[in-house]
Tab-separated table of N, CA and C in Angstrom:
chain	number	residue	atom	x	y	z
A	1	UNK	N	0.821	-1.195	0.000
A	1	UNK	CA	0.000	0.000	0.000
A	1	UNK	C	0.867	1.263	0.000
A	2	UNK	N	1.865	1.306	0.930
A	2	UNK	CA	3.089	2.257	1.269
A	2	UNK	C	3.863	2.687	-0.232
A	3	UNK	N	3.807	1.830	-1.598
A	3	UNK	CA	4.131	1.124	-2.238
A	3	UNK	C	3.652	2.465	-3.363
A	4	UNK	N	2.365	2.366	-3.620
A	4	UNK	CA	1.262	2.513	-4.341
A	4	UNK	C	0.623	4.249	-3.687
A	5	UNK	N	1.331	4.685	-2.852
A	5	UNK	CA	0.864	5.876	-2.112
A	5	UNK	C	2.113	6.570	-2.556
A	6	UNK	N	3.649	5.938	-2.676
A	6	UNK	CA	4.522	6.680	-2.597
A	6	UNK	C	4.774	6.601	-4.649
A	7	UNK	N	4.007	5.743	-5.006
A	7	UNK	CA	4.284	5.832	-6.778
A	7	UNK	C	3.506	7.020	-6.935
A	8	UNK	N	2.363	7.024	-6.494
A	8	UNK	CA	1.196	8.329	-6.682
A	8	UNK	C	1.803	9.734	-6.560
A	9	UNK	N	2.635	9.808	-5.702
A	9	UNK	CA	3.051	10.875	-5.399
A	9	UNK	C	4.052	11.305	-6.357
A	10	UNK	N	5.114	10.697	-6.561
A	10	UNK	CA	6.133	10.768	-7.471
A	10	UNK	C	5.538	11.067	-9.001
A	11	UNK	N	4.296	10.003	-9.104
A	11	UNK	CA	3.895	10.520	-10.795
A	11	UNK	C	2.894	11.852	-10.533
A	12	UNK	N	2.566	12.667	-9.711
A	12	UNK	CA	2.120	13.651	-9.295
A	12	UNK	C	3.126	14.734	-9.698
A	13	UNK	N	4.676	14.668	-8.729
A	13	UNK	CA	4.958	15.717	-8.735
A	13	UNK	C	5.705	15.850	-10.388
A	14	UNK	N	6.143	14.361	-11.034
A	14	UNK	CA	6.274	14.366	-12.152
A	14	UNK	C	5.891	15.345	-13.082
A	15	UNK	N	4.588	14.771	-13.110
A	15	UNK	CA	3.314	15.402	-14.265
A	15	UNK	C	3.298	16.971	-13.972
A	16	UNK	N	3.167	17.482	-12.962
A	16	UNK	CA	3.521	18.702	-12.034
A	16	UNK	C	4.414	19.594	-13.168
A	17	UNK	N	5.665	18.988	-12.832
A	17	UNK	CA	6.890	19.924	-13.454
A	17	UNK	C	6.448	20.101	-14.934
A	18	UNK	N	6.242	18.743	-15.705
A	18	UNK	CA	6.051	18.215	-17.334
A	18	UNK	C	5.156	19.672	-17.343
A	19	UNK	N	3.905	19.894	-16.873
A	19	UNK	CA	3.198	20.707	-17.360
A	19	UNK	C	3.475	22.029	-17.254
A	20	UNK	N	4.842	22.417	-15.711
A	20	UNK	CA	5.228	23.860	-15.925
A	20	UNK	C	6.563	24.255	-16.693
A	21	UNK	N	6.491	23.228	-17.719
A	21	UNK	CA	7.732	23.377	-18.396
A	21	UNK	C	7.590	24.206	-19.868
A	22	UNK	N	6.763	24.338	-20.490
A	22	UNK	CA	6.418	25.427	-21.258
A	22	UNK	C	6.223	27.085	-20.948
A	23	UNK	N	6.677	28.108	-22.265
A	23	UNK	CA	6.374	29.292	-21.888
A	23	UNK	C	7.444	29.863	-21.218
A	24	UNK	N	8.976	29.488	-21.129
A	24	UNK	CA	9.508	30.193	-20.036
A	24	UNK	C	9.243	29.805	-18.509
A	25	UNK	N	9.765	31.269	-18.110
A	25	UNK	CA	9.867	30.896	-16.433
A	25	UNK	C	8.694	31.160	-15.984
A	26	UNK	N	8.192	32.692	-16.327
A	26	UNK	CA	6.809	32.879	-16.050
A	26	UNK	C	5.838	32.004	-16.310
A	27	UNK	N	5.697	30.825	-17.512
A	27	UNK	CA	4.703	30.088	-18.119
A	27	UNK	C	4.168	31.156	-18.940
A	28	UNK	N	4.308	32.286	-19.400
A	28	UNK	CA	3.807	32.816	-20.215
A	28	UNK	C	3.317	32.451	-22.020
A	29	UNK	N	2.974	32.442	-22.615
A	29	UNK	CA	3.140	31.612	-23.354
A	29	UNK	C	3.881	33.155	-24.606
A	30	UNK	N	4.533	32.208	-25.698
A	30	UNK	CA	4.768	33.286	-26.630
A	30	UNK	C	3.806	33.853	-27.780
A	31	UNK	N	3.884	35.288	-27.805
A	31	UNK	CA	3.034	35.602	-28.702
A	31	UNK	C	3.982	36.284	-30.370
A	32	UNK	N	2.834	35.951	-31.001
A	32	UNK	CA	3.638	36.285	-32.911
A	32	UNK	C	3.882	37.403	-32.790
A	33	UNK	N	5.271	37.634	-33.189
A	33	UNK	CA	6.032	38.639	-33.430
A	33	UNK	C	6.560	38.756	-35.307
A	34	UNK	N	6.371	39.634	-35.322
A	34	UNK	CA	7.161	39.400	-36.971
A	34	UNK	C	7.276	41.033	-36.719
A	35	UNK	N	8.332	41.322	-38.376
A	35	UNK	CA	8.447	42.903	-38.618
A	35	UNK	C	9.770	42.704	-40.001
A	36	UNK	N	10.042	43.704	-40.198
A	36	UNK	CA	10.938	44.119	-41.093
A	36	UNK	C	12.132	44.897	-40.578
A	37	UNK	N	13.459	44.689	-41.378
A	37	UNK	CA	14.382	45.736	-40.810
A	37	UNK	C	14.685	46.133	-42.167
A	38	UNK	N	14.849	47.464	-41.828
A	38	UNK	CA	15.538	48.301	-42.995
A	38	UNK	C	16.644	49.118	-42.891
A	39	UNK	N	17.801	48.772	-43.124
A	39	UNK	CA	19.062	49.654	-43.408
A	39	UNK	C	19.341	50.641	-44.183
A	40	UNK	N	19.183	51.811	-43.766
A	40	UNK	CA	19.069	52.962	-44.652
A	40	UNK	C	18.049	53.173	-45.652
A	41	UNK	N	16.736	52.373	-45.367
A	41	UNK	CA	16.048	52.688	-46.348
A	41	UNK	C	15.875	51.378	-47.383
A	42	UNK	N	16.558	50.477	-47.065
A	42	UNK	CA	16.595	49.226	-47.979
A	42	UNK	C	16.422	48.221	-46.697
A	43	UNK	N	15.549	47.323	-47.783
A	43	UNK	CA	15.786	45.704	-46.902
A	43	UNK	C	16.966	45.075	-46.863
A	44	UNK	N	16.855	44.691	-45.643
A	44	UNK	CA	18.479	44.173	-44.992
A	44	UNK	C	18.155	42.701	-44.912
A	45	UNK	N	18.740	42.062	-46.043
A	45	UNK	CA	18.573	40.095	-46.336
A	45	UNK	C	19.472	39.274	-45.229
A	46	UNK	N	19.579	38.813	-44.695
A	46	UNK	CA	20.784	37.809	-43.976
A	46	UNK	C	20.870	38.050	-42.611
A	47	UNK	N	20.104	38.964	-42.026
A	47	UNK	CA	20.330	39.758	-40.863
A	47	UNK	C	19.661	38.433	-39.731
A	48	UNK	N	20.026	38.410	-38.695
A	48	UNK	CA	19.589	37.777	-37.586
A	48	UNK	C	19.414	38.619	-36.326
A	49	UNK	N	17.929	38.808	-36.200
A	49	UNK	CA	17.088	39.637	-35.136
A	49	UNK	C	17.072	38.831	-33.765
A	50	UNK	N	17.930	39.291	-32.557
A	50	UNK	CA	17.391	38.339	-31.768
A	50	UNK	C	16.798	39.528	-30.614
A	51	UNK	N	15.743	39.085	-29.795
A	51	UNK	CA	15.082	39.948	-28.477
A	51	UNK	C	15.774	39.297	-27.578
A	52	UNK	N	16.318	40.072	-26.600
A	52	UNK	CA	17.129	39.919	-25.246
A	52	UNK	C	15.917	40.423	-24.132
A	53	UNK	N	15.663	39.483	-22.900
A	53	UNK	CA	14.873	40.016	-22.099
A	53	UNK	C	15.492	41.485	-21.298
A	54	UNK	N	15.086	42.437	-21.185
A	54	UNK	CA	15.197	43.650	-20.377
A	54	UNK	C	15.774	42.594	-19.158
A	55	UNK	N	15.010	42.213	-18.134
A	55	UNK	CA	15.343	41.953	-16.961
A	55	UNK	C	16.150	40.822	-16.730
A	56	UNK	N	16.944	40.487	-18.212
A	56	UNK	CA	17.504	39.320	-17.800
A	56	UNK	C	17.537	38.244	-17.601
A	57	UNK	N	16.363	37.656	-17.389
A	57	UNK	CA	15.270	36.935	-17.085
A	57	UNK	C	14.595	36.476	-18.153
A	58	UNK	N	14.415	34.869	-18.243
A	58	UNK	CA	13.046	34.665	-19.470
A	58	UNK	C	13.728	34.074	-20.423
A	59	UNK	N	13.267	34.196	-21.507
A	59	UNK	CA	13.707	33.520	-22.682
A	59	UNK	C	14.149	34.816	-23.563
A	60	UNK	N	15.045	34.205	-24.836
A	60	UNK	CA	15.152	35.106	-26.046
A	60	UNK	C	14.747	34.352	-27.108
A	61	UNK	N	14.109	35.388	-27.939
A	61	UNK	CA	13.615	34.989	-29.248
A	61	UNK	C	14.562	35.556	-30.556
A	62	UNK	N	14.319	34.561	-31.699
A	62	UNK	CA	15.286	35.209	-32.696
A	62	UNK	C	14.727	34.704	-34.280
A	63	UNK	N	14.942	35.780	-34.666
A	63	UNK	CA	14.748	34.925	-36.153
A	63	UNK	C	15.659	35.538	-37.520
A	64	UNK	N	15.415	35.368	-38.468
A	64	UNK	CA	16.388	35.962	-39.751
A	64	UNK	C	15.791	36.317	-40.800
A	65	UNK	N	16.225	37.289	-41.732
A	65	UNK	CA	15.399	38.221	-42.264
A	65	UNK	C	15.834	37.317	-43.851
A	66	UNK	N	14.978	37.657	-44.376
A	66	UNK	CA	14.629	37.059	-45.903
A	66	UNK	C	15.258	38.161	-46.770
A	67	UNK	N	14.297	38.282	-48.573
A	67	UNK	CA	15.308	39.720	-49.053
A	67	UNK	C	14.529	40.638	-49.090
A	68	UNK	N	13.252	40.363	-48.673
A	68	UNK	CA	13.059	41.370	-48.379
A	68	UNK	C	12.889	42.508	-46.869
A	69	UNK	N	13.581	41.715	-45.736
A	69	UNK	CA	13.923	42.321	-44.326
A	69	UNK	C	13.028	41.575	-43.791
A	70	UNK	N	12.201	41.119	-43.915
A	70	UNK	CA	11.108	40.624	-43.147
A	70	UNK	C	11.730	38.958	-42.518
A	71	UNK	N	11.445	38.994	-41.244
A	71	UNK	CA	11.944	38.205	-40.036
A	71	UNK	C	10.345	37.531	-39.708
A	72	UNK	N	10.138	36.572	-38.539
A	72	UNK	CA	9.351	36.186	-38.089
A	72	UNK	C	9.758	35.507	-36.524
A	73	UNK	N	9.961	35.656	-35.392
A	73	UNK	CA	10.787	35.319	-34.110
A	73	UNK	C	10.081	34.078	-33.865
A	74	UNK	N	11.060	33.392	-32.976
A	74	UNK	CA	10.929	32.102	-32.586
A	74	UNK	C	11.603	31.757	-31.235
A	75	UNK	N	10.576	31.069	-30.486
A	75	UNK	CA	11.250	31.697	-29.046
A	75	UNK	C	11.638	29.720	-28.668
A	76	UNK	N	10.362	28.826	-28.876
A	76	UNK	CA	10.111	27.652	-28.884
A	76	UNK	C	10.044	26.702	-29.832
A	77	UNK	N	9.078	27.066	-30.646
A	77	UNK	CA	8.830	26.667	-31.568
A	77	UNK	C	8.976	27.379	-32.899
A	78	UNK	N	9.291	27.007	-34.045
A	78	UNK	CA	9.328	27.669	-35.230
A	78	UNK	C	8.425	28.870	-35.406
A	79	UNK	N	8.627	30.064	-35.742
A	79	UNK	CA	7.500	30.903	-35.372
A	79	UNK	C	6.749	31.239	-34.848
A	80	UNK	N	6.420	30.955	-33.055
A	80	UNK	CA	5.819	30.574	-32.108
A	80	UNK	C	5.838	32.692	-31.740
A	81	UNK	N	7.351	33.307	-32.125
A	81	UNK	CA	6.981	34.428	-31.171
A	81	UNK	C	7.935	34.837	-30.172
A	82	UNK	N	7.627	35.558	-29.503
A	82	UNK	CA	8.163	35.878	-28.114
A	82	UNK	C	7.473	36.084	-26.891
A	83	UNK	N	8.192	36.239	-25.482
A	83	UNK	CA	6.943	36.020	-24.274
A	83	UNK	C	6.511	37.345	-24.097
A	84	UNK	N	5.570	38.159	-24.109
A	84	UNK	CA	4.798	39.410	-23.646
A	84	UNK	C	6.388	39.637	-22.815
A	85	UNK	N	6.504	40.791	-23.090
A	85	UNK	CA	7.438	41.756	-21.986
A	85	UNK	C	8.616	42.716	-23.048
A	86	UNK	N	8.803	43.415	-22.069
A	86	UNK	CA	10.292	44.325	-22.654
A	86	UNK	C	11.854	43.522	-23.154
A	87	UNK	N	11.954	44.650	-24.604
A	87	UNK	CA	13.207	43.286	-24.814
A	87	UNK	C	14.240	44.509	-25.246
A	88	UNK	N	15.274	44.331	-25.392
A	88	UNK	CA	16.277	44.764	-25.998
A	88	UNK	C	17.120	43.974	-27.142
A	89	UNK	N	17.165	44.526	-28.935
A	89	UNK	CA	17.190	44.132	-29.803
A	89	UNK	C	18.384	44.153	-30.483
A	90	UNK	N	19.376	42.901	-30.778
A	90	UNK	CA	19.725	42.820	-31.865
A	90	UNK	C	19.940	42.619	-33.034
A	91	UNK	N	20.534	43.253	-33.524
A	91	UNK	CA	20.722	42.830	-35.487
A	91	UNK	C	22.036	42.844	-35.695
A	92	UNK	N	22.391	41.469	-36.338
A	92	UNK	CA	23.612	41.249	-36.762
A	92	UNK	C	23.592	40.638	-38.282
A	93	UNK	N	24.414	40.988	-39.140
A	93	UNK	CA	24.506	40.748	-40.500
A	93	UNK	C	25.992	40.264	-40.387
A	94	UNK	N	25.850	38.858	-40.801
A	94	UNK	CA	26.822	37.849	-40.526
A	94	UNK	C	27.677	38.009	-41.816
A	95	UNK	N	29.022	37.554	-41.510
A	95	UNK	CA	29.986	37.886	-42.846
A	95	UNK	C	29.918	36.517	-44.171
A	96	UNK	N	29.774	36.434	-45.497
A	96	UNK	CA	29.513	35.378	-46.439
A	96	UNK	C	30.953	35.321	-46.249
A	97	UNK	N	31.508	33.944	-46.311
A	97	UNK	CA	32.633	33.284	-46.840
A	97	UNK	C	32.413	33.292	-48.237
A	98	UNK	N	34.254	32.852	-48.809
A	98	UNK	CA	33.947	32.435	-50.419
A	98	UNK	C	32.854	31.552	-50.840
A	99	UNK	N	32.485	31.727	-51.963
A	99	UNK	CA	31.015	30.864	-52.140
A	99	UNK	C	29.747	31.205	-51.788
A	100	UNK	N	29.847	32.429	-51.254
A	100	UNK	CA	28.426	32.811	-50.625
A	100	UNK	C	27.758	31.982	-49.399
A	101	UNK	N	28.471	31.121	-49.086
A	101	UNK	CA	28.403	30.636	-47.561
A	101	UNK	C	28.034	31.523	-46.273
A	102	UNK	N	26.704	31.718	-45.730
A	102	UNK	CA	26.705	32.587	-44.734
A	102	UNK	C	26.747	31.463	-43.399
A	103	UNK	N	28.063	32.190	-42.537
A	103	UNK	CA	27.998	32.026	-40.763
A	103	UNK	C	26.940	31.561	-40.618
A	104	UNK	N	26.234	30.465	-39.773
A	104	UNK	CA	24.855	30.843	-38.966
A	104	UNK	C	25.353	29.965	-37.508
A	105	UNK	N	25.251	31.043	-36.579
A	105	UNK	CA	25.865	30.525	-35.286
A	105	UNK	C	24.755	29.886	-34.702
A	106	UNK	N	23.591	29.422	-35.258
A	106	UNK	CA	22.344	28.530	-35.261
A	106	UNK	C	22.954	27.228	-34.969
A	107	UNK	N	24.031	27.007	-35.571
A	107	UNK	CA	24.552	25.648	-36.322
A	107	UNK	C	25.681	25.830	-36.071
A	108	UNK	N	26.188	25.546	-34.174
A	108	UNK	CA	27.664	25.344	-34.369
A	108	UNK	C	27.916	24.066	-34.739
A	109	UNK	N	29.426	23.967	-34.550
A	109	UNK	CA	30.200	22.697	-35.104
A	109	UNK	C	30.873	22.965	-35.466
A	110	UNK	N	32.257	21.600	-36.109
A	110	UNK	CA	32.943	21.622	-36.783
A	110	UNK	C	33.292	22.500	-37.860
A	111	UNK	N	32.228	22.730	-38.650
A	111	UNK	CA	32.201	23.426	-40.415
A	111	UNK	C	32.159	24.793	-39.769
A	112	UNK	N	31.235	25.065	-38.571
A	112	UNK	CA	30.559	26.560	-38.594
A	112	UNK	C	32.145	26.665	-38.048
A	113	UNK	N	32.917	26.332	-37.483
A	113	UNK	CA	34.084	26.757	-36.808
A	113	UNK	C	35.174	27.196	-38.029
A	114	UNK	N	35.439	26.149	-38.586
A	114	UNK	CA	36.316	26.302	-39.946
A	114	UNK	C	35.895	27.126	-41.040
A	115	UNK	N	34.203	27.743	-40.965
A	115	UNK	CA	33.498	28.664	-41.693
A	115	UNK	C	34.194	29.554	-40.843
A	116	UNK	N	33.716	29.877	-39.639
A	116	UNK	CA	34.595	31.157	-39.019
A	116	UNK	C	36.103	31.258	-39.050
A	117	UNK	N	36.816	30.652	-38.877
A	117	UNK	CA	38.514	30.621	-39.028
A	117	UNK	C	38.755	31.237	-40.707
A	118	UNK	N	38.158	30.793	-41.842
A	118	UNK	CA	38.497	31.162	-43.081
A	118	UNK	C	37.363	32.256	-43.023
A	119	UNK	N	36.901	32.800	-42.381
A	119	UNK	CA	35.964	34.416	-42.351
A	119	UNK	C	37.019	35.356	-41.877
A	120	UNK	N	37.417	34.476	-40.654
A	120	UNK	CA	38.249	35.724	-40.271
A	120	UNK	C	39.520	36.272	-40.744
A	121	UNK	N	40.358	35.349	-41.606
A	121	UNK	CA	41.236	35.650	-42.088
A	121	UNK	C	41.034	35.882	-43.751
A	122	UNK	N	39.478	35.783	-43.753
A	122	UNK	CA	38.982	36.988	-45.164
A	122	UNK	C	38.506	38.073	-44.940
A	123	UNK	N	38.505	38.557	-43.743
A	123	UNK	CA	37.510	39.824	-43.363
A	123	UNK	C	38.446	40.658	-42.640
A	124	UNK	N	39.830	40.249	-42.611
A	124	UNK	CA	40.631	41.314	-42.044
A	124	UNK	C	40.779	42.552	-42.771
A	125	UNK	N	40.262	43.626	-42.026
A	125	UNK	CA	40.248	45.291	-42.402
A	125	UNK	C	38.408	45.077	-42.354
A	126	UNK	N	37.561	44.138	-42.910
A	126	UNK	CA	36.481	44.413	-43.561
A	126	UNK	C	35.499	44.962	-42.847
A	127	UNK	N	34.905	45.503	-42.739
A	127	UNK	CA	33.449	46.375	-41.698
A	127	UNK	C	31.977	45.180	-42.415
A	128	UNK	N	31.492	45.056	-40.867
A	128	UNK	CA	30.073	44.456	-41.349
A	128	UNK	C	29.577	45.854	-41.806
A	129	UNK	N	28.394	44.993	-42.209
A	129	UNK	CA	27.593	45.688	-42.997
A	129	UNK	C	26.660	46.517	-41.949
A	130	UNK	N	26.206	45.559	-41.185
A	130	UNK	CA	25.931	46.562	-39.792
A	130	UNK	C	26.676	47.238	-38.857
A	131	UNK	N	26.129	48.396	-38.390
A	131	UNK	CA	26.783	49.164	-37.409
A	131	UNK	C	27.232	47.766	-35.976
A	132	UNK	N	28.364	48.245	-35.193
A	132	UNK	CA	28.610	47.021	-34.476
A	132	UNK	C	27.309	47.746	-32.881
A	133	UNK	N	27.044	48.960	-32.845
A	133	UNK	CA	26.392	49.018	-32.159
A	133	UNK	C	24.742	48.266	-31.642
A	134	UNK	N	24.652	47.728	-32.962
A	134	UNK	CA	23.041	47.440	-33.223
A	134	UNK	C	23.109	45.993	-32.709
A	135	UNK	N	24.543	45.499	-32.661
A	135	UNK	CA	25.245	43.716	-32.260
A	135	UNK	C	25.291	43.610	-31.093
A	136	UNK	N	25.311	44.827	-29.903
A	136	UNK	CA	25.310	44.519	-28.827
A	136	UNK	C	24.529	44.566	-28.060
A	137	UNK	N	24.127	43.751	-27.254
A	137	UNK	CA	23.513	44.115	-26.065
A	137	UNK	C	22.951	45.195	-25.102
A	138	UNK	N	24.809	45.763	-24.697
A	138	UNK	CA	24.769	47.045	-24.147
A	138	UNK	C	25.081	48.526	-24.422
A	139	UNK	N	24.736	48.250	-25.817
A	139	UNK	CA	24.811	49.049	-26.781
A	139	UNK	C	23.739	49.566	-27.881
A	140	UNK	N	22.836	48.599	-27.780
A	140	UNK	CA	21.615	48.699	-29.039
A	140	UNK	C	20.965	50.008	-28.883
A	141	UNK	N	20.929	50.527	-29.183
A	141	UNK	CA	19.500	51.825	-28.927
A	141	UNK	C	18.018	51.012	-28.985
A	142	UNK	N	18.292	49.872	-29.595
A	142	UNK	CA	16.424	49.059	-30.139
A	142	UNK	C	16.042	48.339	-28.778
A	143	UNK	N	14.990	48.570	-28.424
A	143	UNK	CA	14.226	48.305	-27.083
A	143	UNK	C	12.873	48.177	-27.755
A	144	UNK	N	11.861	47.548	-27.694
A	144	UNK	CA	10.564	47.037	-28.034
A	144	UNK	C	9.879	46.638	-26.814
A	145	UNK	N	8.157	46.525	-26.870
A	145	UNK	CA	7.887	45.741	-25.927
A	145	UNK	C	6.738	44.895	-26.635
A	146	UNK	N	6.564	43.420	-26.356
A	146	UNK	CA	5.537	42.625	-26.689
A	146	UNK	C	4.254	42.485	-25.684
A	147	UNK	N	3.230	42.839	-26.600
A	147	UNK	CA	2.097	42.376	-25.785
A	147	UNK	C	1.869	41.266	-25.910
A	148	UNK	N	0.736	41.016	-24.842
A	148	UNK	CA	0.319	39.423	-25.302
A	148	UNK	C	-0.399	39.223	-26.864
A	149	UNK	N	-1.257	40.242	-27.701
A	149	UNK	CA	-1.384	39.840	-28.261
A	149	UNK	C	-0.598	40.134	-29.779
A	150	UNK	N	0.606	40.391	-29.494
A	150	UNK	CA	1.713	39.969	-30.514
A	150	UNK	C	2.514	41.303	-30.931
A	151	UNK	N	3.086	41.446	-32.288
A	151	UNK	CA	3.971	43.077	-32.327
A	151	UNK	C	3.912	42.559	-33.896
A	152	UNK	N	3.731	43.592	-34.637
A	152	UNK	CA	4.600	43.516	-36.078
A	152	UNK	C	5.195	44.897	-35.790
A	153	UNK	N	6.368	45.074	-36.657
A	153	UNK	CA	7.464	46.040	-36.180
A	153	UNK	C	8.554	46.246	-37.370
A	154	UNK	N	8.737	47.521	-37.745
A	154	UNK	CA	9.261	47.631	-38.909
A	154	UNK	C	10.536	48.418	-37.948
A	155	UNK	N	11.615	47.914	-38.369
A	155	UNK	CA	12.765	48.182	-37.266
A	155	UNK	C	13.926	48.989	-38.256
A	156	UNK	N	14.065	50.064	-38.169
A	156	UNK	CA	14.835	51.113	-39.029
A	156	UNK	C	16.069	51.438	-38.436
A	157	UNK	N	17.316	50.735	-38.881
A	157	UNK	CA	18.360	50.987	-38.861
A	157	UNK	C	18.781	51.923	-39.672
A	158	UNK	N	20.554	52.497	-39.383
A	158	UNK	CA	21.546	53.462	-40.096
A	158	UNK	C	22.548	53.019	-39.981
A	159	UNK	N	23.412	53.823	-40.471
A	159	UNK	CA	25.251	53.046	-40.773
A	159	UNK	C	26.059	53.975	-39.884
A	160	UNK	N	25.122	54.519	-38.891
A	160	UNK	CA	25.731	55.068	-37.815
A	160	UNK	C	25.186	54.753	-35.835
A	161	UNK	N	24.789	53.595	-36.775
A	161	UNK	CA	24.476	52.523	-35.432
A	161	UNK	C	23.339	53.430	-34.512
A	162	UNK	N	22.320	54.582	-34.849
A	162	UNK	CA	21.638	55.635	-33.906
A	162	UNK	C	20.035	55.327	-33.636
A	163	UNK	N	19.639	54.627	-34.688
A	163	UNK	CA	18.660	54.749	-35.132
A	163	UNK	C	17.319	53.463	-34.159
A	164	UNK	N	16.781	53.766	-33.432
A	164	UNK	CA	15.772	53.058	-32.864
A	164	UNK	C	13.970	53.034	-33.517
């Protein structure tokens, strides 16, 4: 009986966790986010948008822009979104190796490593294409906030990293 009281419990607190394991920490769930970035006025192709939580806290969402700038975030699931709250935004436009090979730090490994080693010793002197301000963290001017029921967001960059 002792047996059968103490399995109950265990598949209790089991099932318990299983179900607060979605959504982040809050359980929030994510809501659709999409938008466009534009660099000076043009769509910016190759770019990778990711949302950083303000508080540190939570999840980040990220996604990558097509040719014509347009992104769609993904926090969980493929296009799922991001969680309602304040984020702080980057954009990074990754360097093509010979061949038109783009970086995607999506996909480390082996190749992405030896993709970066022959980047970097092709890109010496070279400037991304983005400002390096828009790459950092503690540096972005781009701050957004998601509601629950979602954001589209046309995100306007410059080549002087200012522009929010």
């Amino acid at each position: 009986m002792m047996r059968n009281i103490a399995w109950a419990v265990t598949a209790s607190v089991v099932i318990g966790l299983a179900a607060g394991c979605g959504g982040g920490a809050s359980g929030a769930k994510p809501a659709p986010v999409k938008g466009r970035i534009l660099l000076d006025g043009k769509p910016l192709e190759g770019a990778t948008v990711t949302f950083i939580p303000e508080s540190g806290k939570g999840q980040t969402a990220s996604g990558r822009t097509d040719s014509q700038g347009q992104f769609v975030l993904t926090t969980h699931n493929t296009g799922d979104g991001a969680v309602p709250g304040s984020y702080k935004v980057t954009v990074r436009k990754e360097l093509a190796i010979a061949g038109g090979e783009a970086l995607d730090p999506s996909k480390p490994g082996p190749q992405y490593f030896e993709m970066m080693k022959k980047a970097g010793e092709q890109a010496k002197g070279a400037k991304s294409e983005v400002h390096p301000n828009y790459a950092d963290p503690n540096k972005t001017p781009l701050k957004y906030t998601v509601p629950a029921s979602g954001l589209d967001v046309e995100i306007k960059l410059n080549k002087e990293g200012t522009a929010g």
